[in-house]
Amino acid sequence: MKLILTLLRSYCFIIIVALYCLLPISVSAQQTSVTIRLINTKKEPLPFASVSVTSVKDSTQSIDKVSDSSGTVKFTLANGQYLVSVSSVNYAPFQKGITVKSENPVFTFTADVISKSLQGVNIVSSRPVMRQEDDKTIVDPENLITSSTNAYEILEKTPGLFVDQDGNIYLNSTTPATVYINGREQKMSASDIATMLKNLPPNSIASIEILRTPSAKYDASGSGGIVNVVLKKGVKIGLTGSVTLGGNQGKYGNQFVGLNLNNNNGKTTTYLNMQYGHRNYYEEVRTDRLFAADSLLSQDAFSLYPTNNYYTGFGINSQVTKKWELSYDGRINYSNFINTTTNLSQIKKVSNNNLITDNITGVTNKGNNFNLSQGVSAKYKIDSAGSEWSTDISYNYSPNTSNQAFATAFTVPVYPAISGDGKIKTHLDFFSAQTNLLFKFPKQFTVETGLKSTSVGFTNTTEYFRQNGGSRIKDVGRTSSYKYQENINAAYVQGSKTISGITVKIGTRLENTNMKGNQLIPSDTSFSIHRTDLFPYVYISRNLFKIMTYDLRAYLVYRRTISRPSYQLLNPSQRYVDQYLFETGNPSLRPQFTQNYEANISVDERPILAIGVNDTKDIFTNVIYQADSNRSVSYRTYDNLGKNKEIYFRALGAIPPGKKYFIVAGIQYNHNFYQGLYEGKPLAFKKGSWSIFTYQTFKLTSTTQLQLNGFARFKGQLQFYELSSFGALNFSVTQQLMKRKLIVSVSINDIFLTNNNDFTIKQGSINASGFRKGDTRRFGLNIRYNFGFRKKEDSNLFNIESPEKTN
């Protein structure tokens, strides 16, 4: 009770201080008058033209007006990016992008008279590949779509993201990012999320939002940041659609075919997205592990992962009234797989190279993954200033089954074969309900508040059997039954205000955590966690000065976050990898807490420079321990090791975009310092690594575009694994045909076959090194045909119009 009272007092104190700091200061109005002047090529006014202004951030926010007799039209708009569409009799329609940043800006546009030379010309607008919007970076994936077969491949190619072999996505190197779909957390394991992303069609993604330090509006469990994948919902007017097919070929091949349908009558939008895909790839891992002073275990494992996947996405969005908007979204993912691994193992004496053991193990995992996701949301527009009330309810259902069979044959010494099988069943239910209230007051003062409650139910049953003299006997040591329940309740409030050009946002989030796990078999053990925590957030930004008409803006961000161990990491059930390695969870894991500080700078809303610190306590990470029963056997698990301080630096540079080219490159440095205990012994581990990435496009013609993207990581780190330098360079050519309705893309991924690495780990009793490579060099062909009534196409660069200077 004392703890709760203390937290409530702290909570109230922070809110009072925040409101005290934000309320009394008078600044310019929340919205400003924007004037658009229309003229023709003779500098004459263009009267009675239809002008539409649409928010880039939210395409549902659109205002339509008609210019007066002097060719002038005025709008009242908040700061941000907008798309201006203009049409008039006898003039060619056009679109322009504008950014509203100052008070009472004036924009002048020139319309061209329709002529024979202009007939059939598509007016093209463009938007940036990456742009900074408050505390998040928004990535436009359009050019990555044409050379990818699924959403997972798009994330692998996104500048600044690193995806490891296990499906974890990293913004910084310490903790994996949390993955959201359409703003909803998925509450799934990394491997299950990777499977789901591999089932998502590439052209279903509208944008990727990267939040390195999320505000108090988002769950506090984002110490590694948040990657929000925003799916398309058919925003184009009319009935439109596309048919896509393609694939890529390495040593093994991936193929897919999909259909997308959208219908928008102005008030109601419906969409249907279906795709079938078959993917197959291999992975080879060679490992040498010194498990005793004179004993070396050498292994060479080759794994094959053939999978069939089926995806259906559907939904409806309706503008019920001028203020009420309702939407429903559903996704169904199903995949089946037969994964096989062949592992050659030898144990030798280091001193004399004598062979002690030589055997080969075969493991087959056959199973299926199913995921049903349903979501209903409502939005109520309170006023014209942008105040709104939104509510979202979602439910995920995911039962998965895996049947495992394994056998080991010995050549040295001569010994009867060891074999067995197992069946693993998991069942996940995830329910989430949240409501958010946004108030925009005069004098650029905004308040946000909301409530959220989530519930997770997870069950796992694992049964293993071994063959003994022709009899199938239950392996009691590996058979288990596990049940996990989680409930998190949260409330947040944050306020923002612009003070003399400085934007300040202060907020806090209160989260009540309830976790309970029960292992029923082989022994009745349980754990429970009940705690309430406070997570403050501070965000400050301001314009510094202009560079060649571009605004240079600085940001300072602080947030406290938590990383709770997921149900998979807490599950003590064992999973067989080979006769010398197994995987298990750790029900004793404690949550880790991180304090993040970041300063960054952007130019014209494009991030260019950032430096930050992640200070983490009770950090848990992937570790390998030797089994007590047999030193040649080890197991992978997770454990709390102590603390880690990570310092990172990130820089992004671009050549100002021209009509034909766009070039951007970035560099990031991470330095980690772990301090704690590993297997009960003092741990002090320091490691720094550099990463670079690039993204380039060049237009050969108006319908032909070249694209080059890639990354390189030098002396990298993944938890306690030290990695050699590795990277990948990807190239594609995209050609538009048949009046831009047919898009053909030819690509090659990992041109130089450099996305492989050596690794070492030397911690506690574990001393191992090895090499890992996969089926990464692939030649691809993607074809997309667009049909139906379509609006004018967008390309990959956003040409922003600057307002006129006014007195």
Coordinates of C-alpha atoms in Angstrom, one line a residue, residues 168 176 189-190 458 482 484 527 563-573 584-589 620-622 636-639:
N168 CA 14.8 -10.2 -33.8
P176 CA 15.3 -6.2 -29.7
S189 CA 7.7 -14.6 -29.8
A190 CA 10.4 -13.3 -32.2
F458 CA -0.5 -19.1 -23.1
Y482 CA 3.2 -25.2 -18.8
Y484 CA 1.1 -18.7 -18.3
F527 CA 6.0 -18.1 -10.1
S563 CA 11.4 -5.1 -20.8
R564 CA 9.4 -8.0 -19.4
P565 CA 10.4 -11.5 -20.2
S566 CA 7.9 -13.0 -22.7
Y567 CA 6.0 -16.3 -22.1
Q568 CA 8.5 -18.1 -24.3
L569 CA 11.5 -17.0 -22.3
L570 CA 9.8 -18.0 -19.0
N571 CA 8.7 -21.4 -20.3
P572 CA 11.0 -24.1 -18.6
S573 CA 10.0 -26.8 -21.2
T584 CA 14.9 -24.0 -22.3
G585 CA 13.3 -20.9 -20.7
N586 CA 14.0 -19.5 -17.3
P587 CA 11.0 -18.9 -15.0
S588 CA 13.2 -16.9 -12.6
L589 CA 13.8 -14.1 -15.1
F620 CA 18.5 -10.3 -19.4
T621 CA 20.0 -11.7 -22.5
N622 CA 20.6 -15.0 -24.3
R636 CA 20.6 -22.1 -24.4
T637 CA 18.5 -20.0 -22.1
Y638 CA 18.0 -16.4 -20.8
D639 CA 19.4 -15.0 -17.6

